[in-house]
């Protein structure tokens, strides 16, 4: 089975969901023109990243009667979409979220589980921590979504792998830092781990990232797709807006796993037993 | 290992992109900056010209009567090379009007007055030219507090504030800044024969390596000494960093209400753009 996967790396207007929606609709038109099956937007693509006190004013819950999600859900009749936004629950908790939209429906919402609150990051000050990591079924098979810091914790993609995800879809608003080598240090780190996950889990790993500036922080773009052998199959440009559309052959997963049946051999009960022992210790990380 | 080398092509792209983006988002397309004849303002000017187009950059030379003639000549070299717009507005009259109020004013006070006169000229021309003031302070001087508050530190955006002096030199070479500007001893040129390194008591080369360990690599003072730095030098530099923290911040506001600017009224400058 082939999946024509489109990765959008866009700049956003900080705190202006209407302006960002319009950019999404333009990218959707272009992705449709290129026969994309699934179009992925980066983290917080509908709002901008460093929202601080704007967070509550840009929150939307994905539903047909929501003015931002109505046109996106309508667009999802033609191609599946992943969009980044601020979700709000009935008790006014705010989450950094990704929604998977397909055939006019919201198939899955992921709330960012790991909110970096250190160094230049301050997410935990403004957002609630997500509390589940689940794969979900789509017309292209079972997929999993993670947002930026989520995939710096190996347990997150590991759980999605065990939960049946064969394509991991990662989104980021990753600020560029480190300017020694050929590319941004932050790009090197992200590409290393995404490539490793693809190889370790024998899955496709796709990643897309914001571009543009917010005050003195810039985002470096550089969307990538790694195949189940850990080979790079698509790479968007750094530092500029782009739509990278690539046909991936999902049967590659079967071929790689015939050669390398590490999923089959994964000893989940052993993992569970050892985790229980480690966590029952009074000082689990000592 | 202490390696301050940069990918100059990528740095150039990122910094010009920053200038274009952040000036554009503020609703402007032009920049104003003070051109001293030194390497920092030369680099900022070259980056601004590349980002916005030379015709959209106004470089202003602001000599005081004691300024070195070389400073004016070196600034002119760069103006000619880049083709940016330029003005020369001497600050002698305005500075002396204040300096004349007191006999025996110290060099530090005179120097601060000159730096703040230049700030007034730049912000006045900012309105006249409809351009934002682009900063020229590097990471070394920001960390050492070697700057006049509301003087040369005043700007709308600063493209070179995360580059150490030695990295400014590397970028200046990559951008073909005229050699005399790169090669001469750095000086605030506030009084005759002043040099930065003479006044600070150490070279930029030395202090940048130490700052890189202390700040970028989060070394403890003891680890810096183990890495080969003199304990007295480490102490001096750490004291300077701490003592001048106030120059790197907006003035604290005394909190009275439930929501206070600076503490819990939190928005980026790019809010809504």
XYZ file of C-alpha atoms in Angstrom, chain A residues 5-282:
278
model
C 2.565 11.793 2.633
C 2.786 15.613 2.665
C 4.777 17.448 5.333
C 4.118 21.181 5.702
C 6.752 23.324 7.378
C 5.174 26.735 7.860
C 5.660 30.050 9.584
C 2.711 31.220 11.694
C 1.192 34.441 12.995
C 1.535 34.478 16.770
C -1.901 34.283 18.352
C -3.947 34.798 15.159
C -5.796 31.533 14.467
C -7.770 33.009 11.564
C -4.632 34.058 9.686
C -3.060 30.666 10.378
C -6.216 28.842 9.270
C -6.020 30.652 5.931
C -2.437 29.470 5.470
C -3.526 25.910 6.316
C -6.265 26.049 3.687
C -3.765 27.270 1.067
C -1.376 24.409 1.889
C -4.284 21.961 1.784
C -5.123 23.152 -1.748
C -1.523 22.644 -2.835
C -1.309 19.214 -1.168
C -4.533 18.177 -2.912
C -3.115 19.343 -6.214
C -0.167 17.028 -5.587
C -2.520 14.125 -4.724
C -1.455 13.893 -1.091
C -3.315 11.369 1.073
C -2.233 12.827 4.395
C -0.954 16.323 5.179
C 0.879 16.986 8.447
C 1.272 20.473 9.958
C 3.798 21.259 12.735
C 3.276 21.754 16.459
C 0.868 24.605 17.306
C 0.469 25.338 13.590
C -2.863 27.117 14.115
C -1.636 29.401 16.903
C 2.123 29.978 16.916
C 4.451 28.588 19.554
C 5.546 30.939 22.361
C 1.992 31.840 23.311
C 2.506 32.596 27.006
C -0.590 34.522 28.168
C -2.185 34.205 24.719
C -2.694 30.469 25.284
C -6.237 30.650 26.626
C -7.375 33.140 23.986
C -6.399 30.882 21.058
C -7.818 27.616 22.426
C -10.279 25.644 20.282
C -11.792 22.236 20.794
C -12.050 20.303 17.514
C -15.736 20.002 16.613
C -17.962 20.642 13.632
C -19.420 23.795 15.176
C -16.022 25.358 15.828
C -15.254 28.171 13.334
C -11.597 27.145 12.971
C -12.204 23.382 12.735
C -15.298 23.504 10.507
C -13.355 24.336 7.307
C -10.556 21.927 8.289
C -13.016 19.085 8.831
C -14.612 19.909 5.469
C -11.169 19.741 3.848
C -10.541 16.363 5.466
C -13.141 14.844 3.128
C -10.459 15.006 0.433
C -7.287 14.245 2.376
C -6.440 13.382 5.956
C -4.940 16.147 8.096
C -2.885 16.546 11.219
C -3.048 20.067 12.665
C -1.395 21.580 15.730
C -3.495 23.679 18.101
C -4.302 24.553 21.711
C -7.008 22.220 22.992
C -9.243 23.109 25.926
C -11.309 20.701 27.980
C -14.601 21.385 29.734
C -12.752 22.359 32.873
C -10.553 24.917 31.065
C -7.385 22.889 31.083
C -5.255 23.886 28.092
C -3.192 21.373 26.143
C -0.666 21.549 23.333
C -2.431 19.198 20.926
C -2.449 17.529 17.525
C -5.708 16.424 15.900
C -6.037 13.799 13.184
C -8.927 14.728 10.889
C -10.307 12.329 8.281
C -13.518 12.068 6.248
C -15.033 15.005 8.135
C -14.371 13.456 11.557
C -11.878 13.910 14.363
C -10.254 10.475 14.530
C -7.782 11.165 17.325
C -6.438 13.944 19.527
C -3.018 13.728 21.142
C -2.216 15.998 24.080
C 1.500 16.677 24.476
C 2.616 14.538 27.389
C 6.051 16.044 28.024
C 6.080 19.831 28.390
C 9.663 21.132 28.449
C 9.988 23.646 31.268
C 13.700 24.368 31.445
C 16.269 26.499 29.655
C 14.496 28.499 26.997
C 11.265 26.476 27.365
C 8.357 27.397 29.629
C 5.488 25.175 28.477
C 4.587 23.705 31.860
C 3.789 27.178 33.107
C 0.944 27.624 30.628
C -0.295 24.138 29.687
C -1.611 20.975 31.309
C 0.268 17.695 30.808
C -1.375 15.166 28.504
C -2.075 11.812 30.115
C -2.246 9.239 27.361
C -0.171 7.875 24.505
C -2.324 5.859 22.098
C -2.063 4.612 18.551
C -5.218 4.901 16.417
C -6.669 3.316 13.282
C -6.882 5.182 9.995
C -7.560 4.274 6.398
C -3.775 3.876 6.034
C -3.383 1.526 8.979
C -2.563 2.219 12.584
C -0.621 5.427 13.277
C 0.807 7.295 16.232
C 1.371 11.000 16.854
C 3.833 12.681 19.203
C 4.704 16.331 19.724
C 8.315 17.510 20.014
C 9.532 16.855 23.597
C 7.331 13.714 23.663
C 9.718 11.955 21.311
C 12.752 12.840 23.417
C 11.405 10.249 25.850
C 12.043 6.824 24.332
C 9.052 5.380 26.202
C 6.625 7.423 24.093
C 7.423 5.955 20.651
C 7.981 2.582 22.334
C 4.412 2.618 23.655
C 3.036 3.616 20.249
C 5.014 0.779 18.678
C 3.567 -1.765 21.083
C 0.120 -0.234 20.589
C 0.357 -1.085 16.888
C 1.553 2.096 15.203
C 3.477 1.381 11.997
C 3.904 5.024 11.000
C 5.055 7.504 13.638
C 4.128 11.111 12.876
C 6.103 13.661 14.864
C 5.583 17.425 14.905
C 7.722 20.171 16.418
C 8.306 23.847 16.977
C 11.999 23.327 17.588
C 14.065 26.470 18.192
C 17.375 26.434 16.347
C 20.544 26.468 18.435
C 24.153 25.440 17.983
C 25.841 26.733 14.830
C 29.110 24.860 14.555
C 28.650 22.269 11.872
C 26.909 21.940 8.547
C 23.474 22.464 10.081
C 21.828 23.591 13.302
C 22.773 21.498 16.333
C 19.100 21.050 17.148
C 18.488 19.657 13.626
C 21.335 17.161 14.071
C 19.932 15.928 17.404
C 16.370 15.514 16.121
C 17.436 13.751 12.938
C 19.673 11.355 14.876
C 16.911 10.201 17.175
C 14.231 9.999 14.495
C 16.494 7.874 12.343
C 17.220 5.682 15.352
C 13.534 5.177 16.121
C 12.820 4.200 12.525
C 15.543 1.565 12.666
C 14.834 0.366 16.218
C 11.093 0.042 15.721
C 11.157 -0.908 12.025
C 8.550 1.774 11.325
C 8.286 4.868 9.184
C 9.103 8.010 11.175
C 7.972 11.314 9.668
C 8.727 14.651 11.298
C 7.812 18.210 10.444
C 8.873 21.395 12.165
C 7.985 25.081 12.173
C 9.965 27.768 10.374
C 10.146 31.524 10.997
C 10.930 33.677 14.000
C 9.243 34.504 17.294
C 11.210 37.376 18.811
C 14.791 36.053 18.894
C 13.914 32.356 18.470
C 13.895 30.775 15.045
C 12.568 27.421 13.930
C 14.558 25.428 11.408
C 12.054 23.415 9.350
C 13.847 20.463 7.746
C 10.981 17.935 7.548
C 12.159 14.323 7.233
C 10.877 10.817 6.577
C 12.922 7.771 7.589
C 11.901 4.309 6.401
C 11.838 1.096 8.500
C 15.488 0.461 7.603
C 16.427 3.874 9.017
C 17.089 5.285 5.551
C 16.241 8.879 4.772
C 13.546 8.977 2.083
C 12.552 12.668 2.130
C 14.060 15.879 3.425
C 12.505 19.345 3.294
C 14.683 22.475 3.166
C 15.955 24.168 6.310
C 14.713 27.603 7.448
C 12.056 28.151 4.794
C 8.424 27.319 4.253
C 7.903 24.217 2.147
C 5.564 21.379 1.358
C 7.390 18.070 0.954
C 5.248 15.403 -0.699
C 6.607 11.849 -0.823
C 5.067 8.530 -1.755
C 6.019 5.916 0.821
C 5.478 2.189 0.346
C 3.941 0.839 3.543
C 4.773 -2.720 2.399
C 8.378 -1.829 3.198
C 7.409 -2.411 6.847
C 6.610 -6.073 6.063
C 9.810 -6.585 4.120
C 11.988 -5.056 6.828
C 10.274 -7.065 9.562
C 10.809 -10.301 7.624
C 14.512 -9.552 7.745
C 14.487 -8.121 11.244
C 11.648 -9.458 13.442
C 12.451 -7.386 16.520
C 8.802 -6.493 17.066
C 7.908 -10.201 17.099
C 10.651 -10.904 19.632
C 9.986 -7.956 21.933
C 9.553 -9.366 25.455
C 6.863 -7.070 26.772
C 6.117 -9.119 29.883
C 9.743 -9.011 30.853
C 9.654 -5.223 30.348
C 6.532 -4.991 32.484
C 8.011 -7.173 35.227
C 11.238 -5.208 35.381
C 9.452 -1.854 35.223
C 7.274 -2.920 38.144
C 10.327 -3.880 40.131
C 12.144 -0.628 39.274
C 9.132 1.546 40.081
C 8.370 -0.259 43.340
C 11.764 0.819 44.614
C 11.578 3.892 46.866
